[in-house]
Short mmCIF file of C-alpha atoms in Angstrom, two decimals:
data_model
loop_
_atom_site.label_atom_id
_atom_site.label_comp_id
_atom_site.label_asym_id
_atom_site.label_seq_id
_atom_site.Cartn_x
_atom_site.Cartn_y
_atom_site.Cartn_z
CA MET E 1 0.10 0.02 0.04
CA ALA E 2 1.00 3.56 -0.61
CA LYS E 3 2.18 5.56 2.42
CA GLU E 4 -1.08 7.96 1.96
CA SER E 5 -3.77 5.07 1.80
CA CYS E 6 -5.97 3.17 4.13
CA VAL E 7 -7.67 0.01 3.89
CA ILE E 8 -11.65 -0.65 4.76
CA LEU E 9 -12.25 -4.24 5.94
CA SER E 10 -15.95 -5.44 6.06
CA ASN E 11 -18.00 -8.59 6.64
CA SER E 12 -20.40 -6.99 4.22
CA VAL E 13 -19.81 -7.09 0.51
CA ASP E 14 -22.83 -4.72 -0.21
CA LEU E 15 -20.74 -2.74 -2.76
CA ALA E 16 -23.89 -1.20 -4.09
CA SER E 17 -24.68 0.48 -0.65
CA VAL E 18 -21.31 2.25 -1.08
CA VAL E 19 -22.19 3.73 -4.71
CA ALA E 20 -25.67 4.82 -3.03
CA ARG E 21 -24.03 6.51 -0.14
CA LEU E 22 -21.63 8.46 -2.03
CA GLN E 23 -24.14 9.54 -4.48
CA ASP E 24 -26.36 10.81 -1.78
CA ARG E 25 -23.79 12.79 -0.42
CA PHE E 26 -21.58 13.99 -3.11
CA GLY E 27 -23.72 13.62 -6.40
CA ASP E 28 -23.26 11.44 -9.73
CA LYS E 29 -21.08 14.39 -11.19
CA ALA E 30 -18.39 13.93 -8.50
CA MET E 31 -17.86 10.05 -9.24
CA GLN E 32 -16.55 7.85 -11.77
CA VAL E 33 -17.65 4.25 -11.19
CA GLN E 34 -15.91 1.21 -13.02
CA GLY E 35 -18.56 -1.66 -13.11
CA GLU E 36 -21.79 -2.14 -12.00
CA PRO E 37 -23.16 -0.69 -8.69
CA ASN E 38 -23.06 -4.16 -6.96
CA ALA E 39 -19.60 -5.27 -8.43
CA TRP E 40 -17.56 -2.12 -8.89
CA THR E 41 -13.89 -2.39 -8.85
CA GLN E 42 -13.11 1.27 -8.65
CA ILE E 43 -14.56 4.73 -7.66
CA LEU E 44 -12.75 7.84 -8.45
CA LEU E 45 -14.37 10.66 -6.37
CA SER E 46 -13.24 14.22 -7.27
CA ARG E 47 -13.52 16.53 -4.18
CA ARG E 48 -12.49 20.05 -3.25
CA LYS E 49 -9.88 20.29 -0.59
CA LEU E 50 -9.34 24.03 0.36
CA PHE E 51 -8.90 25.83 -2.65
CA LEU E 52 -7.94 22.73 -4.68
CA MET E 53 -9.57 20.06 -6.48
CA THR E 54 -8.45 16.59 -5.26
CA GLN E 55 -9.33 12.93 -6.11
CA VAL E 56 -9.85 10.03 -3.81
CA THR E 57 -9.80 6.40 -5.28
CA PHE E 58 -11.56 3.56 -3.66
CA ALA E 59 -10.31 0.36 -5.32
CA THR E 60 -11.77 -3.25 -4.10
CA LEU E 61 -8.84 -5.75 -3.56
CA THR E 62 -8.83 -9.35 -4.71
CA THR E 63 -9.26 -12.14 -2.33
CA ALA E 64 -5.51 -12.93 -2.18
CA GLN E 65 -5.00 -9.06 -1.33
CA LEU E 66 -7.46 -9.25 1.35
CA GLN E 67 -5.97 -12.38 3.04
CA GLU E 68 -2.49 -10.66 2.79
CA VAL E 69 -3.95 -7.57 4.87
CA GLN E 70 -5.71 -10.00 7.31
CA LYS E 71 -2.38 -11.87 7.65
CA ARG E 72 -0.24 -8.91 8.58
CA LEU E 73 -2.90 -7.54 11.12
CA LYS E 74 -3.40 -10.64 12.52
CA HIS E 75 0.67 -10.93 13.04
CA VAL E 76 0.60 -7.58 14.46
CA TYR E 77 -2.21 -7.57 16.75
CA THR E 78 -1.43 -11.08 18.25
CA SER E 79 1.90 -9.63 19.63
CA VAL E 80 0.36 -6.77 21.54
CA HIS E 81 -0.43 -6.38 25.08
CA PRO E 82 -4.07 -4.82 24.75
CA GLU E 83 -5.36 -2.32 27.05
CA ASN E 84 -8.93 -3.77 26.75
CA ALA E 85 -8.69 -7.72 26.31
CA GLU E 86 -12.26 -7.95 25.25
CA LEU E 87 -11.81 -5.20 22.62
CA HIS E 88 -8.85 -6.91 21.47
CA ALA E 89 -10.73 -10.04 20.85
CA LYS E 90 -13.69 -8.51 19.07
CA LEU E 91 -11.01 -6.67 16.91
CA MET E 92 -9.36 -9.91 15.80
CA THR E 93 -12.88 -11.41 15.02
CA LYS E 94 -13.61 -8.51 12.91
CA ILE E 95 -10.67 -8.74 10.92
CA ALA E 96 -10.69 -12.43 10.60
CA THR E 97 -14.24 -12.41 9.23
CA SER E 98 -14.01 -9.60 6.84
CA ARG E 99 -14.86 -10.76 3.02
CA GLN E 100 -14.20 -7.18 1.54
CA ALA E 101 -11.30 -5.02 1.44
CA ILE E 102 -11.36 -1.45 -0.15
CA GLU E 103 -8.04 0.21 -0.69
CA VAL E 104 -8.33 4.24 -0.33
CA GLN E 105 -5.73 6.21 -1.92
CA ALA E 106 -5.37 9.93 -2.17
CA PRO E 107 -2.18 11.39 -4.17
CA LYS E 108 -2.07 14.52 -2.08
CA GLY E 109 -2.99 12.44 1.14
CA LEU E 110 -6.16 11.72 3.28
CA ARG E 111 -6.07 14.70 5.48
CA GLY E 112 -9.30 16.71 4.82
CA LEU E 113 -10.93 13.69 3.35
CA GLU E 114 -11.43 11.52 6.39
CA ASP E 115 -15.13 12.20 5.97
CA VAL E 116 -15.49 10.51 2.62
CA VAL E 117 -13.59 7.49 4.15
CA PHE E 118 -15.91 7.06 6.84
CA GLU E 119 -18.90 7.36 4.83
CA VAL E 120 -17.85 4.33 3.12
CA ALA E 121 -16.84 2.62 6.25
CA ASP E 122 -20.21 3.35 7.89
CA ALA E 123 -22.22 2.06 4.56
CA LEU E 124 -20.31 -1.34 5.12
CA ASP E 125 -20.20 -1.48 8.89
CA ALA E 126 -16.53 -1.73 8.50
CA VAL E 127 -13.25 -1.18 10.34
CA ILE E 128 -10.20 0.81 8.77
CA PHE E 129 -6.58 0.22 8.47
CA TRP E 130 -5.38 3.56 8.96
CA GLU E 131 -2.30 4.51 7.02
CA GLY E 132 -0.38 1.36 8.18
CA SER E 133 -0.44 2.03 11.78
CA LYS E 134 -3.83 1.70 13.70
CA MET E 135 -7.20 0.21 13.31
CA LEU E 136 -10.36 2.86 13.28
CA ASN E 137 -13.96 2.01 13.80
CA LYS E 138 -16.43 3.18 10.98
CA LYS E 139 -16.70 6.65 12.65
CA GLY E 140 -13.22 7.20 12.79
CA HIS E 141 -12.51 6.68 16.40
CA LEU E 142 -9.11 4.66 17.45
CA VAL E 143 -9.96 0.93 18.12
CA MET E 144 -6.53 -0.12 18.62
CA ASP E 145 -3.06 1.05 17.56
CA PHE E 146 -0.15 -1.31 17.06
CA GLU E 147 1.03 -0.85 20.97
CA GLY E 148 -2.59 -1.92 22.20
CA LYS E 149 -3.69 1.32 23.08
CA SER E 150 -7.44 2.06 22.48
CA GLY E 151 -9.88 5.06 22.23
CA VAL E 152 -13.17 3.21 22.34
CA GLY E 153 -14.51 0.92 24.89
CA ASP E 154 -16.45 -1.52 22.66
CA LEU E 155 -16.64 -2.54 18.89
CA ASP E 156 -19.79 -4.02 17.20
CA VAL E 157 -19.33 -7.28 15.62
CA VAL E 158 -22.18 -8.68 13.41
CA VAL E 159 -21.26 -11.49 11.18
CA ASP E 160 -22.94 -14.97 10.32
CA SER E 161 -22.62 -17.42 13.07
CA GLU E 162 -21.55 -19.87 10.41
CA LEU E 163 -18.75 -17.46 9.16
CA LEU E 164 -17.64 -16.76 12.84
CA ASP E 165 -17.23 -20.45 13.80
CA GLN E 166 -15.00 -20.82 10.64
CA HIS E 167 -12.53 -18.23 12.27
CA ARG E 168 -12.95 -19.89 15.85
CA PRO E 169 -11.92 -23.49 15.03
CA THR E 170 -12.82 -25.44 17.98
CA THR E 171 -12.35 -29.12 18.76
CA GLU E 172 -13.69 -31.38 21.62
CA GLU E 173 -9.96 -32.03 22.45
CA GLY E 174 -9.41 -28.08 22.79
CA ARG E 175 -12.40 -27.51 24.81
CA VAL E 176 -11.38 -30.03 27.29
CA ARG E 177 -7.84 -28.83 27.35
CA LYS E 178 -9.09 -25.26 28.00
CA LEU E 179 -11.61 -26.28 30.76
CA ARG E 180 -8.59 -28.27 32.49
CA SER E 181 -6.48 -25.16 32.59
CA GLU E 182 -9.18 -22.98 33.82
CA GLU E 183 -9.66 -25.49 36.50
CA ILE E 184 -6.02 -25.06 37.63
CA LEU E 185 -6.55 -21.32 37.45
CA LYS E 186 -9.59 -21.49 39.72
CA ARG E 187 -7.89 -23.75 42.03
CA HIS E 188 -5.34 -20.75 42.69
CA ASN E 189 -8.08 -17.96 42.76
CA LEU E 190 -6.71 -16.61 39.54
CA PRO E 191 -8.73 -14.44 37.34
CA ILE E 192 -9.97 -16.13 33.94
CA ASN E 193 -10.35 -14.55 30.71
CA SER E 194 -12.97 -16.83 29.08
CA THR E 195 -12.71 -14.97 25.82
CA LEU E 196 -9.00 -16.44 25.16
CA PRO E 197 -9.54 -19.18 22.47
CA GLN E 198 -8.51 -22.55 22.35
CA ILE E 199 -5.03 -23.52 21.03
CA GLU E 200 -4.76 -25.99 18.12
CA ALA E 201 -5.38 -29.68 18.28
CA VAL E 202 -2.69 -32.29 18.40
CA THR E 203 -3.60 -33.03 14.71
CA ASP E 204 -3.11 -29.62 13.80
CA ALA E 205 0.08 -28.92 15.75
CA LYS E 206 3.49 -28.66 14.39
CA ILE E 207 5.68 -29.86 17.12
CA ARG E 208 9.49 -29.22 16.74
CA THR E 209 11.70 -32.30 16.12
CA LEU E 210 13.73 -33.95 18.95
CA GLU E 211 16.90 -32.78 17.41
CA GLN E 212 15.54 -29.28 16.95
CA VAL E 213 14.68 -28.93 20.53
CA ALA E 214 18.10 -30.51 21.71
CA GLN E 215 20.01 -27.99 19.57
CA ARG E 216 17.99 -24.99 21.02
CA ALA E 217 18.41 -26.28 24.48
CA LEU E 218 22.19 -26.14 23.95
CA ALA E 219 22.11 -22.75 22.63
CA VAL E 220 20.16 -21.41 25.45
CA MET E 221 22.36 -22.93 27.87
CA LEU E 222 25.38 -21.34 26.56
CA VAL E 223 24.12 -17.84 26.60
CA ALA E 224 22.47 -18.58 30.08
CA VAL E 225 25.62 -19.47 31.54
CA LYS E 226 27.56 -16.39 29.94
CA GLY E 227 24.70 -14.18 31.10
CA GLU E 228 25.28 -15.46 34.57
CA GLY E 229 28.92 -14.58 34.46
CA LEU E 230 30.87 -17.82 33.04
CA GLU E 231 34.29 -16.61 31.70
CA ASP E 232 34.34 -16.14 27.85
CA GLU E 233 37.34 -18.91 27.59
CA ILE E 234 35.17 -21.68 29.24
CA VAL E 235 32.06 -20.47 27.23
CA HIS E 236 33.88 -20.92 24.04
CA SER E 237 35.18 -24.12 25.00
CA VAL E 238 31.74 -25.49 25.81
CA MET E 239 30.60 -24.16 22.44
CA ALA E 240 33.34 -26.10 20.71
CA ASP E 241 32.88 -29.53 22.79
CA TYR E 242 29.23 -29.46 21.94
CA GLY E 243 29.37 -28.06 18.50
CA ILE E 244 26.88 -25.33 19.60
CA GLU E 245 27.70 -22.29 17.36
CA PRO E 246 25.55 -23.60 14.39
CA PHE E 247 22.56 -23.70 16.66
CA LEU E 248 22.79 -20.11 17.86
CA SER E 249 20.24 -17.67 16.74
CA PRO E 250 21.64 -14.21 15.34
CA GLN E 251 20.99 -12.50 18.69
CA GLU E 252 22.53 -15.12 20.49
CA HIS E 253 25.75 -15.36 18.27
CA ALA E 254 26.05 -11.58 18.92
CA PHE E 255 25.76 -12.00 22.52
CA ILE E 256 28.24 -14.95 22.57
CA LEU E 257 30.88 -13.08 20.46
CA ASN E 258 30.46 -9.49 22.47
CA PRO E 259 33.33 -9.69 25.08
CA GLU E 260 31.58 -6.75 27.02
CA PRO E 261 27.93 -7.29 26.77
CA THR E 262 25.78 -4.70 28.76
CA GLN E 263 24.59 -5.72 32.12
CA GLN E 264 20.89 -5.77 30.81
CA ASP E 265 21.96 -8.07 27.87
CA ARG E 266 23.42 -10.37 30.90
CA ILE E 267 20.28 -10.19 32.81
CA ASN E 268 18.11 -10.95 29.95
CA PHE E 269 20.04 -13.99 28.84
CA CYS E 270 20.44 -15.35 32.26
CA TRP E 271 16.61 -15.50 32.44
CA ARG E 272 16.93 -18.05 29.53
CA TYR E 273 17.58 -20.86 32.14
CA GLU E 274 13.95 -20.80 32.63
CA SER E 275 13.40 -21.27 28.81
CA LEU E 276 16.22 -24.21 29.21
CA ALA E 277 14.14 -26.01 31.92
CA THR E 278 11.01 -26.04 29.71
CA LEU E 279 13.10 -27.27 26.85
CA LEU E 280 14.57 -29.96 29.22
CA TRP E 281 11.24 -30.97 30.36
CA ALA E 282 10.12 -31.44 26.73
CA LEU E 283 13.09 -33.66 25.97
CA GLY E 284 12.10 -35.78 29.10
CA TYR E 285 15.09 -34.88 31.16
CA GLN E 286 12.70 -33.11 33.63
CA PRO E 287 9.85 -34.89 35.05
CA ARG E 288 7.51 -31.87 35.45
CA LEU E 289 6.94 -28.31 34.92
CA GLU E 290 6.32 -26.87 38.50
CA TYR E 291 3.78 -24.21 39.13
CA PRO E 292 5.69 -21.10 37.94
CA SER E 293 6.00 -19.18 41.20
CA SER E 294 9.46 -19.75 41.75
CA ILE E 295 12.87 -19.92 39.50
CA CYS E 296 13.86 -23.42 38.20
CA ASP E 297 16.71 -25.49 39.60
CA VAL E 298 19.78 -23.93 37.39
CA PRO E 299 22.51 -26.10 38.68
CA GLY E 300 20.47 -29.28 37.91
CA SER E 301 19.67 -28.20 34.31
CA VAL E 302 23.20 -27.31 33.65
CA THR E 303 24.15 -30.64 35.22
CA ILE E 304 22.17 -32.57 32.66
CA ILE E 305 23.82 -31.50 29.75
CA ARG E 306 27.32 -31.52 31.43
CA GLU E 307 26.59 -35.18 32.25
CA SER E 308 25.56 -36.01 28.87
CA GLY E 309 29.08 -35.48 27.67
CA SER E 310 28.43 -34.35 23.97
CA TYR E 311 25.69 -33.30 21.59
CA ALA E 312 25.34 -36.90 20.54
CA GLY E 313 24.90 -38.08 24.12
CA PHE E 314 22.48 -35.36 24.84
CA VAL E 315 20.32 -36.22 21.94
CA ALA E 316 20.66 -40.11 22.67
CA GLY E 317 19.57 -39.55 26.22
CA ALA E 318 16.47 -37.51 25.45
CA LYS E 319 12.84 -38.72 24.74
CA MET E 320 10.34 -36.20 23.17
CA ARG E 321 7.27 -35.69 25.14
CA SER E 322 3.91 -36.15 23.28
CA ALA E 323 2.24 -33.21 21.31
CA ALA E 324 -0.78 -33.62 23.84
CA GLU E 325 1.47 -32.90 26.93
CA ILE E 326 3.43 -30.10 25.18
CA LEU E 327 -0.12 -28.49 24.11
CA ASP E 328 -1.54 -29.09 27.68
CA GLN E 329 1.57 -26.82 29.04
CA ASN E 330 1.09 -24.32 26.45
CA ASP E 331 -2.56 -23.79 26.91
CA LEU E 332 -2.04 -23.44 30.66
CA ILE E 333 0.88 -21.03 30.37
CA TYR E 334 -1.06 -19.05 27.97
CA ARG E 335 -3.79 -18.26 30.40
CA LEU E 336 -1.45 -17.81 33.27
CA ASP E 337 0.43 -15.38 31.06
CA TRP E 338 -2.81 -13.36 30.54
CA VAL E 339 -3.08 -13.24 34.38
CA VAL E 340 0.41 -11.72 34.67
CA VAL E 341 -0.20 -9.22 31.92
CA ASP E 342 -3.41 -8.07 33.32
CA ALA E 343 -2.16 -7.58 36.59
CA ARG E 344 0.71 -5.51 35.20
CA LEU E 345 -1.55 -3.42 32.94
CA LYS E 346 -3.74 -2.56 35.93
CA ARG E 347 -0.63 -1.89 37.94
CA MET E 348 -1.59 -4.43 40.70
CA PRO E 349 0.55 -7.13 42.30
CA THR E 350 1.03 -10.28 40.24
CA PRO E 351 -1.47 -12.62 42.11
CA ASP E 352 -0.73 -15.96 43.82
CA GLY E 353 2.94 -15.63 43.96
CA LEU E 354 3.43 -15.95 40.11
CA GLU E 355 6.99 -15.09 38.79
CA PRO E 356 6.43 -13.11 35.82
CA GLY E 357 10.04 -13.84 34.53
CA VAL E 358 9.36 -17.75 34.82
CA VAL E 359 5.98 -17.45 33.22
CA TYR E 360 7.20 -15.35 30.25
CA GLU E 361 10.20 -17.69 29.62
CA ARG E 362 8.35 -20.61 29.73
CA HIS E 363 5.55 -19.05 27.39
CA TYR E 364 8.22 -18.28 24.98
CA ALA E 365 9.71 -21.55 24.93
CA LEU E 366 6.56 -23.37 24.64
CA ASN E 367 5.57 -21.27 21.77
CA TRP E 368 8.51 -22.00 20.03
CA LEU E 369 8.05 -25.72 20.73
CA ILE E 370 4.68 -25.65 18.96
CA SER E 371 5.92 -23.65 16.00
CA TYR E 372 3.72 -20.70 16.88
CA PHE E 373 3.27 -18.77 13.62
CA ASN E 374 6.27 -20.43 12.66
CA GLN E 375 8.67 -17.80 14.36
CA ASP E 376 12.22 -18.18 14.65
CA TRP E 377 13.75 -18.29 18.31
CA ASP E 378 14.59 -14.40 18.26
CA ASP E 379 11.01 -13.62 16.96
CA VAL E 380 8.68 -15.61 19.33
CA LYS E 381 5.69 -13.73 20.55
CA THR E 382 4.08 -14.44 23.70
CA ASP E 383 0.46 -13.27 22.92
CA THR E 384 -2.19 -12.94 25.65
#
């Protein structure tokens, strides 16, 4: 999309209503319509802007282009921590169930032409992806920006129930898993966000392979021990002994090669011990994942790898847990992380002794384990 543009997203495909609305407001002479009123491909509207005549173009996008816009918005909004979780869920539904996309372009910019855009959006009961940085409602009010901030308290979502169900895939397995997680939250007297969806079923999950997890665990161990203060000479020796360098992510590689990392970098990578504990659990080296109210057994985690003796030995001693076990833990930590984030947004103490750092790192590792959005390690999101 051009910089000076926006995209109108709507579940309604009543294109004739757009033509009628613009005709009523601006008259036939101001419009050039390509195609039939109920199937037009472009509308060119001439409008006086201050002392100049300007033009704004409405162009219907193809299904593939609509899907690309939806994919981009889904990626962005699943990574934010919204001020209003319920509004966020409604916005995600509104985006996912859109069946029509109209791109709006103005060569001289949209400033002063906002009312034209809002007329079309109102006719279609749409939302507006405004100039690549935020979502507006049909009246032009901020629904949510890319930082999760909102300017309204609610958003109307009116779609066919059949279509809505298509974008809220549910399975009996997912329903039971979600209820099981919520029961755990209830036992700990934690708040429950019932709008959080199910996660995928075993048949749809893409779990990382044993070798991928083993390599990732070794890389995480290496940056964690350096973060804790292990001398570079020993760090590089361990890296060579286990052949870890090819397993490092770009950020990890830069950290390992940096002779003088910042204190904050050391702290951040030291927290990776919690991700390591999760990966070791997935590999069968740890018997269970404890309730995330305290830090893991750091010496025990490092000892497991040291006693394996080599990369080959580490892989040979591993036994990958089932997809169902991993998904169970992912579903639970997803809901626990929402509790932590909700408390932080409300500036309240984290309830029931939950340790935010432990919850975050576990969620991070588990999202990577289930190939969440197929994201590489450095790019993993912990959406709530």
